[in-house]
XYZ file of C-alpha atoms in Angstrom:
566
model
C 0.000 0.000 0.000
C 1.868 3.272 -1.022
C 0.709 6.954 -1.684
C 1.500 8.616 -4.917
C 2.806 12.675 -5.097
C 1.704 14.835 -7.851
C 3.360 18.030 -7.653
C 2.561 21.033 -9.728
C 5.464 23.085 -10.088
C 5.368 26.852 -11.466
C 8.048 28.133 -9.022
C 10.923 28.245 -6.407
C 12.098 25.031 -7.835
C 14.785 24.875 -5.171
C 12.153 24.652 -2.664
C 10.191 21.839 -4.808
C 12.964 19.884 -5.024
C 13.667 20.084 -1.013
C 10.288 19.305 -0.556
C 9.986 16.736 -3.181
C 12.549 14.584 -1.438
C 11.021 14.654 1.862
C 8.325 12.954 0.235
C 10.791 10.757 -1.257
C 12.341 9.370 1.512
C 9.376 8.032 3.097
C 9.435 6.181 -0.491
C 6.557 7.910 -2.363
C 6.694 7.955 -5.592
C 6.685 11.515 -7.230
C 5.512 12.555 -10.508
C 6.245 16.231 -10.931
C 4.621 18.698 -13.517
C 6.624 21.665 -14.862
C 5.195 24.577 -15.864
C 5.509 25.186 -19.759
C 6.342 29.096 -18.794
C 9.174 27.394 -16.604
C 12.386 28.049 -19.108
C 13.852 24.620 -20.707
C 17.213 25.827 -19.257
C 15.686 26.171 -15.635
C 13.727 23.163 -16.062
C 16.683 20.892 -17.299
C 18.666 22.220 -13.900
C 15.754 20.715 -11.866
C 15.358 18.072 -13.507
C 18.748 17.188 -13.333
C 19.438 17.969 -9.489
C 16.402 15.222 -9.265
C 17.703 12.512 -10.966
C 19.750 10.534 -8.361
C 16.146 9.646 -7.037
C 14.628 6.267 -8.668
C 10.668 7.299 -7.976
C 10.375 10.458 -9.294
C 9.159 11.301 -13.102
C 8.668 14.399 -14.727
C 5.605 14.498 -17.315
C 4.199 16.398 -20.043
C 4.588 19.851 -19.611
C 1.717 22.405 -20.136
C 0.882 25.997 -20.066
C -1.091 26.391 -16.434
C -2.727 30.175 -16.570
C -4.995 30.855 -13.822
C -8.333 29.846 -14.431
C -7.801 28.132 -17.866
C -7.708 24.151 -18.618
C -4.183 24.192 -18.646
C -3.953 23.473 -15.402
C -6.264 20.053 -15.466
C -4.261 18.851 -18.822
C -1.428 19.305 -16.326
C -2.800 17.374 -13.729
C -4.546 14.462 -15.751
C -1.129 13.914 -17.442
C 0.768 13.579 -14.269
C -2.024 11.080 -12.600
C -1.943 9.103 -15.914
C 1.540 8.295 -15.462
C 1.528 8.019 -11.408
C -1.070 5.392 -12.715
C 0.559 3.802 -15.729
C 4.780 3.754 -14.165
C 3.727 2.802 -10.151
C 1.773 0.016 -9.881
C 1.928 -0.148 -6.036
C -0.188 3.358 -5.500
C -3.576 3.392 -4.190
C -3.611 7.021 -3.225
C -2.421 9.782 -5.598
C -2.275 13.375 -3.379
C -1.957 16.103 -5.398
C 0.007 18.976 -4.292
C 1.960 22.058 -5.202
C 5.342 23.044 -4.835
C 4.314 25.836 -1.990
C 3.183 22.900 -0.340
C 4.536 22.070 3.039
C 4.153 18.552 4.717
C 3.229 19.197 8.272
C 3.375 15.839 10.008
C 5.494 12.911 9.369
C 4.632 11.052 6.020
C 4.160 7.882 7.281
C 1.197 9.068 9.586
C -0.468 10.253 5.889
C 0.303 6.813 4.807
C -1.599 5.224 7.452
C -4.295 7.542 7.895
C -5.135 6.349 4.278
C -4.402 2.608 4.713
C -7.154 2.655 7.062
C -9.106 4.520 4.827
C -8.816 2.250 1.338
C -12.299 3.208 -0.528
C -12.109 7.288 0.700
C -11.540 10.061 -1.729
C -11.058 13.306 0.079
C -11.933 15.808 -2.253
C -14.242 18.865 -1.480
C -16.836 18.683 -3.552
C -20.119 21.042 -2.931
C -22.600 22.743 -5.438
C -23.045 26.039 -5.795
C -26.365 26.026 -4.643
C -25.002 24.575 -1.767
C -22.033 26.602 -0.478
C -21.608 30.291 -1.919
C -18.004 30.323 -2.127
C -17.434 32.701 -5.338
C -16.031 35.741 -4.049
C -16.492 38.318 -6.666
C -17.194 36.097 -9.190
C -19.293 33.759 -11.208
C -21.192 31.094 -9.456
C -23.690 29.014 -11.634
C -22.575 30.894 -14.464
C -19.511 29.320 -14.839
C -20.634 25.785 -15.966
C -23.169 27.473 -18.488
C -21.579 30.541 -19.966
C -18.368 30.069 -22.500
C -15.251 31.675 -21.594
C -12.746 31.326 -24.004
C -10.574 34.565 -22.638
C -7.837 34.670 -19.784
C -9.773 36.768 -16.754
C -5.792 37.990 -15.717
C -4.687 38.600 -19.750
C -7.574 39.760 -21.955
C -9.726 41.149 -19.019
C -11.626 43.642 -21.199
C -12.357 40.660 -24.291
C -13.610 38.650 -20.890
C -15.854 40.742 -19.224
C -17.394 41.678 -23.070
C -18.072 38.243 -23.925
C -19.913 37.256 -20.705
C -21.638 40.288 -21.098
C -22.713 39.646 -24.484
C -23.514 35.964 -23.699
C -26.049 37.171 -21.066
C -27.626 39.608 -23.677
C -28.445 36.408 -26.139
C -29.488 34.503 -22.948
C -26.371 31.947 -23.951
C -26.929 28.426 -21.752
C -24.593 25.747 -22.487
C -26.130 22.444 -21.948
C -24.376 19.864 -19.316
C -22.987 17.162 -20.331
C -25.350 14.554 -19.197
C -25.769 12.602 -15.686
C -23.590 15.506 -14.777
C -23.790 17.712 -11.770
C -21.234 20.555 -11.367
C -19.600 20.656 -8.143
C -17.037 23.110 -7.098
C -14.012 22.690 -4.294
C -10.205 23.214 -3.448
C -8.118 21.862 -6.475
C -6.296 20.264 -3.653
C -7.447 16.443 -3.656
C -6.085 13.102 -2.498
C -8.354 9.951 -4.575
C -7.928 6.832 -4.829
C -6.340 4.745 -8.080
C -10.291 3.229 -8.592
C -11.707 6.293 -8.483
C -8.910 8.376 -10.275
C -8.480 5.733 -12.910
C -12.246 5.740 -13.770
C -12.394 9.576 -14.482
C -9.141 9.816 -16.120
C -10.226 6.419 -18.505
C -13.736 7.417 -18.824
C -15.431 6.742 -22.546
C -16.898 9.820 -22.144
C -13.687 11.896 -21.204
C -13.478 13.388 -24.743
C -17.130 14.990 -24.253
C -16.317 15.945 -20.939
C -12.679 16.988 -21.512
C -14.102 19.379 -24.263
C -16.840 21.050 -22.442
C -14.834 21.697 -19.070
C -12.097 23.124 -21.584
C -14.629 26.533 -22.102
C -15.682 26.361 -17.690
C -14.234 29.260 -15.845
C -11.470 28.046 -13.312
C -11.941 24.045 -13.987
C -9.556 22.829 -11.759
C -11.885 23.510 -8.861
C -14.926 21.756 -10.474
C -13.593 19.084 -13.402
C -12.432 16.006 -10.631
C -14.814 17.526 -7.829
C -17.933 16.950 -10.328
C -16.647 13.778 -12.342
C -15.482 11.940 -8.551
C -19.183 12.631 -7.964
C -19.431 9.144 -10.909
C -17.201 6.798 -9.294
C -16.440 7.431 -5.698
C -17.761 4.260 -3.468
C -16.967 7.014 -0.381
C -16.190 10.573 -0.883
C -15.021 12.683 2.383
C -15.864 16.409 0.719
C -12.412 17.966 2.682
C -9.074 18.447 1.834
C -6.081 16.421 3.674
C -3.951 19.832 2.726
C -4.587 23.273 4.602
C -5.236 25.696 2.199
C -7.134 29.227 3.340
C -8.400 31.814 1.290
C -8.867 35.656 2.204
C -12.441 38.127 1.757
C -11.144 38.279 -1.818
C -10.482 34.677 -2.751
C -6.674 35.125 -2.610
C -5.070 32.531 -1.160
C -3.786 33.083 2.297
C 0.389 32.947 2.794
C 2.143 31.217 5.324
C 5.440 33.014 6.825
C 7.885 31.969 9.652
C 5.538 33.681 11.937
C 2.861 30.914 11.712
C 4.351 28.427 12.968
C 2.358 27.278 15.836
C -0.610 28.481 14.084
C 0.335 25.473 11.399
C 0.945 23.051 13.874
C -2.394 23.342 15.512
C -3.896 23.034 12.526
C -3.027 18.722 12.480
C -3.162 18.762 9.079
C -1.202 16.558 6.815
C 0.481 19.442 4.209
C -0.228 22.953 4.261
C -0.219 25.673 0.951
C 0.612 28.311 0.576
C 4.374 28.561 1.920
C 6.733 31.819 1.678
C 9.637 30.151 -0.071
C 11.830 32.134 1.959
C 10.497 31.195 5.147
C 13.401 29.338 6.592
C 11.976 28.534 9.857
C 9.192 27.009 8.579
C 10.357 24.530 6.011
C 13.655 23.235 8.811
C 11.071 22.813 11.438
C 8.444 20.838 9.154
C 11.287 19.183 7.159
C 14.462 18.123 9.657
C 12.702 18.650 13.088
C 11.128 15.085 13.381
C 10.756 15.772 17.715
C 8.804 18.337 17.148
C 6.632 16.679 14.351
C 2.965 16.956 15.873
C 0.872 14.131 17.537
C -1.579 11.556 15.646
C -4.831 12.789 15.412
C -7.685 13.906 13.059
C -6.736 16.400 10.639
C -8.971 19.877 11.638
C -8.409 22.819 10.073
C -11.249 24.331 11.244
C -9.340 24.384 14.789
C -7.931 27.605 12.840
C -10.760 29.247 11.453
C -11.709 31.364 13.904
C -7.908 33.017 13.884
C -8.146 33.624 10.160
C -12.218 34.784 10.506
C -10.548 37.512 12.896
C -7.739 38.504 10.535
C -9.639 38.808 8.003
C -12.692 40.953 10.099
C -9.421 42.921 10.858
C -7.777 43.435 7.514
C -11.420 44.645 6.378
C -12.922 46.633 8.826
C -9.969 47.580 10.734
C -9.560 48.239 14.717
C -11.982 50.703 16.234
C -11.399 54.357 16.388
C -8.146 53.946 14.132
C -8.164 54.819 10.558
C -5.696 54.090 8.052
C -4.583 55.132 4.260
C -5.508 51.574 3.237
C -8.305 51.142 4.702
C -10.593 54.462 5.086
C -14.194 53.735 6.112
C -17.002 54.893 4.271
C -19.399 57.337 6.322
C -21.426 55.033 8.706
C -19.271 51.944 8.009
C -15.895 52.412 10.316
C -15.634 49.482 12.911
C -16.405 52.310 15.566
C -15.940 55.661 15.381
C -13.644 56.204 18.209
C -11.452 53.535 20.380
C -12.568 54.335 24.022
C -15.709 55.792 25.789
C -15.238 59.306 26.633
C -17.217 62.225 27.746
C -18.622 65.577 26.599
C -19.899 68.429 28.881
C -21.746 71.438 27.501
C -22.468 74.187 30.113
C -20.887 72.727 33.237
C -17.780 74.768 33.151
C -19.627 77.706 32.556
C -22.025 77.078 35.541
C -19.544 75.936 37.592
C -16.590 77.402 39.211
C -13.243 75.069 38.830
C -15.307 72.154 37.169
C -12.621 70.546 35.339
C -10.168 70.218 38.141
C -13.143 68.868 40.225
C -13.758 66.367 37.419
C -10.312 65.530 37.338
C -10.039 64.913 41.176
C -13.201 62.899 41.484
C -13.070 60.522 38.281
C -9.220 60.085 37.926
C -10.075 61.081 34.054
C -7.933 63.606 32.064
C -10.270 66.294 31.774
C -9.710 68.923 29.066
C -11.100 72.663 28.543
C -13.016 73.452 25.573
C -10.996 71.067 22.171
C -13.007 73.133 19.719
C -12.265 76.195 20.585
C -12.154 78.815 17.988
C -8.665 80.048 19.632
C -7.365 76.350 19.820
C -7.434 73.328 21.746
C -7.887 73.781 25.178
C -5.575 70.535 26.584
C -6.365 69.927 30.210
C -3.392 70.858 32.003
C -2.636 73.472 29.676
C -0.796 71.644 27.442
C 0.580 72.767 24.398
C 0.828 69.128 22.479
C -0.841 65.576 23.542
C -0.180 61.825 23.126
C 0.219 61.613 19.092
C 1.669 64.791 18.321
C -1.638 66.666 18.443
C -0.966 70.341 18.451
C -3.455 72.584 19.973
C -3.551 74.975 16.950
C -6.837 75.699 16.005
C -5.491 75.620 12.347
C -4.419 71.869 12.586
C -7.050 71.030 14.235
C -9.804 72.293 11.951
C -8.081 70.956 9.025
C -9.782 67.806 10.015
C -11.555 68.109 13.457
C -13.063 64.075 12.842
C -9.655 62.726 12.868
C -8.286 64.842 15.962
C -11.039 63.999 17.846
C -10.725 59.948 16.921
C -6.639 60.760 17.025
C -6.927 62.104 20.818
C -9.274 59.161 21.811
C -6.791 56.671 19.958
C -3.983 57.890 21.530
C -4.751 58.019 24.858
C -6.544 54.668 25.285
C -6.564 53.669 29.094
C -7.577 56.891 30.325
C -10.824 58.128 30.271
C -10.879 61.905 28.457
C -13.637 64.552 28.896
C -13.426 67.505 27.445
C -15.554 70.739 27.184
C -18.177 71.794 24.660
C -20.609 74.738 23.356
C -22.609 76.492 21.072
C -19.296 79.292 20.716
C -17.076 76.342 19.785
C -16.728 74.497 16.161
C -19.775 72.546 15.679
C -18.176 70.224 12.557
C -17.960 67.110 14.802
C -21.656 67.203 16.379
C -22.890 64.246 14.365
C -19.674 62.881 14.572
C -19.798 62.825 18.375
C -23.903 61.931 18.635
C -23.624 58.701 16.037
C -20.531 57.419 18.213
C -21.528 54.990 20.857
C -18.781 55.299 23.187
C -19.508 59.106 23.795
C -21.554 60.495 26.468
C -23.019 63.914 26.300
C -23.723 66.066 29.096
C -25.512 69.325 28.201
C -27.193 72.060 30.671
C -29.249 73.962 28.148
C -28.781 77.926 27.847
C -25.830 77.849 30.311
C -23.982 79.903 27.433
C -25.513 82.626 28.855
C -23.513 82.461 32.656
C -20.525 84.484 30.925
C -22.363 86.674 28.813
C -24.472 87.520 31.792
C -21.174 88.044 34.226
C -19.086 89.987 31.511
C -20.249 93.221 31.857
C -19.912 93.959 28.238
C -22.081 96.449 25.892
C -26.361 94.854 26.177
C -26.424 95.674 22.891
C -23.381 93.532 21.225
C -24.731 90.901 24.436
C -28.352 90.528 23.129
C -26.841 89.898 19.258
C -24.030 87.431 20.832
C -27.213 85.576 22.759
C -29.126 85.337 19.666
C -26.606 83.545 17.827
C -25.302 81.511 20.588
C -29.275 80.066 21.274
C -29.634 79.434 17.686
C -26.182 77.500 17.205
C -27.221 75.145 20.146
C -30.747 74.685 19.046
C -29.569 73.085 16.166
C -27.275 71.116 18.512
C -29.786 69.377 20.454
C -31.983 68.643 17.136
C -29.118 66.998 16.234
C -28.855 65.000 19.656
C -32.773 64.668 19.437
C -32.219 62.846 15.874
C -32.870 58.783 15.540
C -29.087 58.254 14.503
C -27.886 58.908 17.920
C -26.113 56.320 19.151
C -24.404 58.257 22.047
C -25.827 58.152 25.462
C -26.779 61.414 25.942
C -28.339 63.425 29.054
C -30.110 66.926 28.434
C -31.219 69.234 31.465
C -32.487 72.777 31.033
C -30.311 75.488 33.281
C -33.450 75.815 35.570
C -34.347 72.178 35.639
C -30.902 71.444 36.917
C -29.949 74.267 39.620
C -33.307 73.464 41.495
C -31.088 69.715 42.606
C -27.567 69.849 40.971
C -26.207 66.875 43.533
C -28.287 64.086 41.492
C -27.705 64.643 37.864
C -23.687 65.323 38.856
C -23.733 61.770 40.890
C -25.451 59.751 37.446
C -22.640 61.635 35.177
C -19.812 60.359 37.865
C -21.599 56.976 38.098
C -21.522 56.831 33.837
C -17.771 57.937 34.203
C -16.706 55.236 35.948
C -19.829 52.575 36.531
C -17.223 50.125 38.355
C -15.953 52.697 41.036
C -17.951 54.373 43.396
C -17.964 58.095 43.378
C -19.562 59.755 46.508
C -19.885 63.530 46.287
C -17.585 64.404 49.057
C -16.705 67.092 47.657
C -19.243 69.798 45.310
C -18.221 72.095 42.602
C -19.358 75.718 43.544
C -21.852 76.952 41.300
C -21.224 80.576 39.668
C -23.321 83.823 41.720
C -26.131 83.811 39.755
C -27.828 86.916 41.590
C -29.832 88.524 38.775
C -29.566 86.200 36.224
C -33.601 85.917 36.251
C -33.606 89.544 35.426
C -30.481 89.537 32.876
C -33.390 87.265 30.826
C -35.739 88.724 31.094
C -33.786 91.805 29.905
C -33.092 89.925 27.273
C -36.592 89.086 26.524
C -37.470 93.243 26.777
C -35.375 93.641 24.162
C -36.750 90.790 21.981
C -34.918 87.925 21.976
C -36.461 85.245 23.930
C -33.921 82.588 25.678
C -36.279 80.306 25.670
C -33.240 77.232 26.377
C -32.456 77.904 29.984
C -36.059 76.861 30.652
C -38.516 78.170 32.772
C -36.208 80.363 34.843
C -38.043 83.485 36.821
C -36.655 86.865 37.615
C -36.654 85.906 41.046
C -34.843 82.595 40.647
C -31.257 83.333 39.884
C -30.233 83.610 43.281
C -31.869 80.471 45.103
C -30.915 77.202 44.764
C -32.354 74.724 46.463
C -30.329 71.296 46.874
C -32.726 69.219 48.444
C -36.169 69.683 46.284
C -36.488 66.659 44.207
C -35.740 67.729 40.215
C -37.472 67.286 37.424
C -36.256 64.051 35.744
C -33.735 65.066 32.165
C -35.085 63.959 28.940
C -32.609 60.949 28.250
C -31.978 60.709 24.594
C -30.634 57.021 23.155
């Protein structure tokens, strides 16, 4: 009982040939197919360094181009003479020359002894697995495609499109049923020898010669005919990325590989070193007898691949730029957003700082610049505080800043005087929570002293940039968790809406308001409105807030409970 090695050579014959007498010396015999594009000089040289080994043949060369027949001539010339020269084979595996035994050959060998009457082949309709990626499914075994997709691209895509304007069906051979699978097999000599000495090979031969990428459908639909027991899997480890490419292996996968208990794996770097002298020479650390599972590995590769397409959250890179309302997250780390806290309270960011342990900035969209907490001129990342820089793309500071400083918790300032680019930004990003005391703008324009005149335009615009705000925050697309009070709604009981934004800072620590930011005088605030409202602009935002309001402040009358938009 012996298993036969077909090897389909293109390139890095010096790693085909080290490979190729791995397989030798657990005495398999080896027929080897050259690539026609291979040059007769190169080939000679291989063939050549080969020749002190009794069990290896070379066949008939052919032309292999992706997706074209060449590549089954190839490998039905190369199983007719495994067939016809070794007489003692009753397994032919085909492989590549990027293919890497992982285990010791003999444990192949008797993994198939045991198996006599099993094909492994994968072999699935298209109606039953959706494999295509980008491509043609059904179409494929009924459509004509007599151009190279990689060569004549243009003459391709033309023809299929003109063969679906004249509603072109090719007719299947019959008793035929196209099934698709990895090129990859390992069948037995009765099953091999039946397709390859079929009567109706010719007819088959010549329409699988006009089927887009045969070599994954002509012996995974004709093994469908003969097989007495087909296991639809491949013995050889062979993964393929989001865009059908197949998947590389490099030095750094090595225990990924041997996890995997396969037999052979493809595709192989052929310059990583580590991989072939540990699979090839290292026999102690060849892996333990047990069922081939590839799928052991799946998950890894499901989560490079979710990684190589939708990236990490909150980082965004040349090569991968979302598409508005597609980024894996919009930012890397919760944070938090106050609007009209600092400007009601006195010292609030230092008090936020000392209570929550969080790096608390001033206002980061300020029209003069950012306003780093600390007063710094530059944070984590290189992010300047220029107002220039930062407006040149306010998104990516924003994401930048979070990015940067992952670990620590940043909140940062916010109002209807500051740039108002990132509003949606901030309201469609889940890990943002938004604070926002209503008509608190008007603390410093009330304290400042300044002309009533230039105040009452200034208050105008600043109520109008902020009602557009919270219609914003009001909007279905929020995804923040967001927490709206009206300036009079929360003076009447400050202590409880300040404990629920602690207890959303940090839900895992307890923060008990030993100490209390001072609130701002706001003696004649009430009247400062309603001064306001003489002169015909109505702050309607602060709420209702009477002339004899703005200097009591009651902490221990219930509140009225904030709207709570989700």
């Amino acid at each position: 009982m012996s298993v036969g090695i077909v090897m389909l050579v293109h390139t890095a014959l010096g790693r085909a040939e080290q490979v190729a007498r791995h397989w030798a010396a657990a005495n398999c015999p080896i027929v080897i197919h050259v690539d026609k594009n291979v040059p007769r000089k190169t080939y000679n040289a291989f063939v050549s360094r080969l020749s002190d080994l009794p069990d290896v043949a070379f066949s008939k060369r052919f032309r292999c181009e992706w997706g074209t027949f060449g590549i089954v001539a190839a490998t039905q010339s190369a199983s007719e003479l495994m067939l016809s020269r070794f007489a003692q084979v009753r397994h032919v595996y085909l492989a590549s020359g990027s293919c890497l035994p992982l285990r010791p050959v003999n444990e192949l060998i008797d993994y198939l002894t045991e198996r006599p009457q099993t094909d492994f082949i994968e072999s699935a309709t298209t109606t039953d697995v959706p494999w295509t990626v980008g491509g043609l499914e059904a179409e494929r075994f009924t459509l004509r495609f007599p151009f190279s997709w990689k060569r004549q691209r243009l003459l391709f895509d033309r023809y299929v499109a003109l063969q679906r304007l004249l509603r072109v069906k090719r007719r299947v051979p019959g008793g035929l049923t196209p099934h698709m699978g990895s090129q990859w097999w390992c069948l037995t000599r009765q099953t091999l020898s039946a397709v390859l000495q079929d009567p109706a090979r010719e007819e088959y031969d010549r329409y699988f010669r006009r089927v887009w990428i045969p070599d994954e459908s002509y012996f995974q639909t004709l093994a469908r005919q003969y097989a007495i027991t087909i296991e639809s899997r491949s013995l050889t480890l062979s993964k393929f990325d989001f865009q059908g490419k197949p998947h590389i292996f490099y030095d750094d996968h090595l225990q990924l590989l041997r996890r995997s208990d396969c037999f052979v794996a493809r595709k192989i770097w052929p310059h990583a070193n580590r991989l072939y002298d540990a699979f090839l020479t290292d026999a102690a650390g060849a892996m333990k007898k047990t069922e081939p599972n590839p799928g052991k590995i799946d998950r890894i590769f499901a989560k490079a691949v979710e990684r190589r397409t939708r990236g990490r959250a909150g980082l965004y890179m040349q090569s991968r730029h979302p598409r508005e309302d597609w980024e894996n997250g919009v930012t890397a780390a919760p944070y938090s957003m106050f609007q009209g806290f600092a400007e009601l309270f006195e010292n609030f960011e230092p008090w936020l700082a000392r209570t929550t342990g969080a790096r608390v900035h001033g206002h980061l969209f300020a029209p003069d610049g950012a306003h780093f907490g600390g007063g710094q001129k530059a944070m984590n990342g290189a992010l300047s505080d220029s107002a220039t820089l930062r407006d040149y793309n306010p998104h990516g500071f924003l994401t930048n800043l979070i990015w940067n400083t992952r670990g620590e918790r940043q909140c940062f300032q916010f109002g209807p005087g500051d740039n108002q680019v990132i509003n949606w930004r901030v309201a469609k990003d889940p890990n943002a929570q938004i604070s926002v005391i209503s008509g608190a703008w008007a603390v410093p324009l009330f304290r400042s002293n300044a002309n009533f005149m230039d105040l009452r335009k200034l208050a105008a615009q600043l109520q109008k940039t902020e009602s557009e705000h919270l219609d914003v925050l009001r909007s279905t697309w929020v995804k923040a968790r967001v927490r709206v009070w009206t300036m009079a709604e929360f003076i009447e009981a400050p202590m409880e809406p300040l404990q629920t934004i602690l207890d959303e800072i940090g839900p895992n620590t307890s923060h008990r308001l030993a100490e209390v930011p001072r609130m701002v005088d706001l003696t004649g605030f009430g009247q400062f409105l309603q001064n306001l409202k003489n002169q015909g602009m109505h702050p309607y935002l602060m709420g209702d807030f009477p002339v004899e309001q703005g200097d009591i402040v009651n902490t221990n009358e219930k509140p009225r409970k904030p709207y709570l938009v989700r």
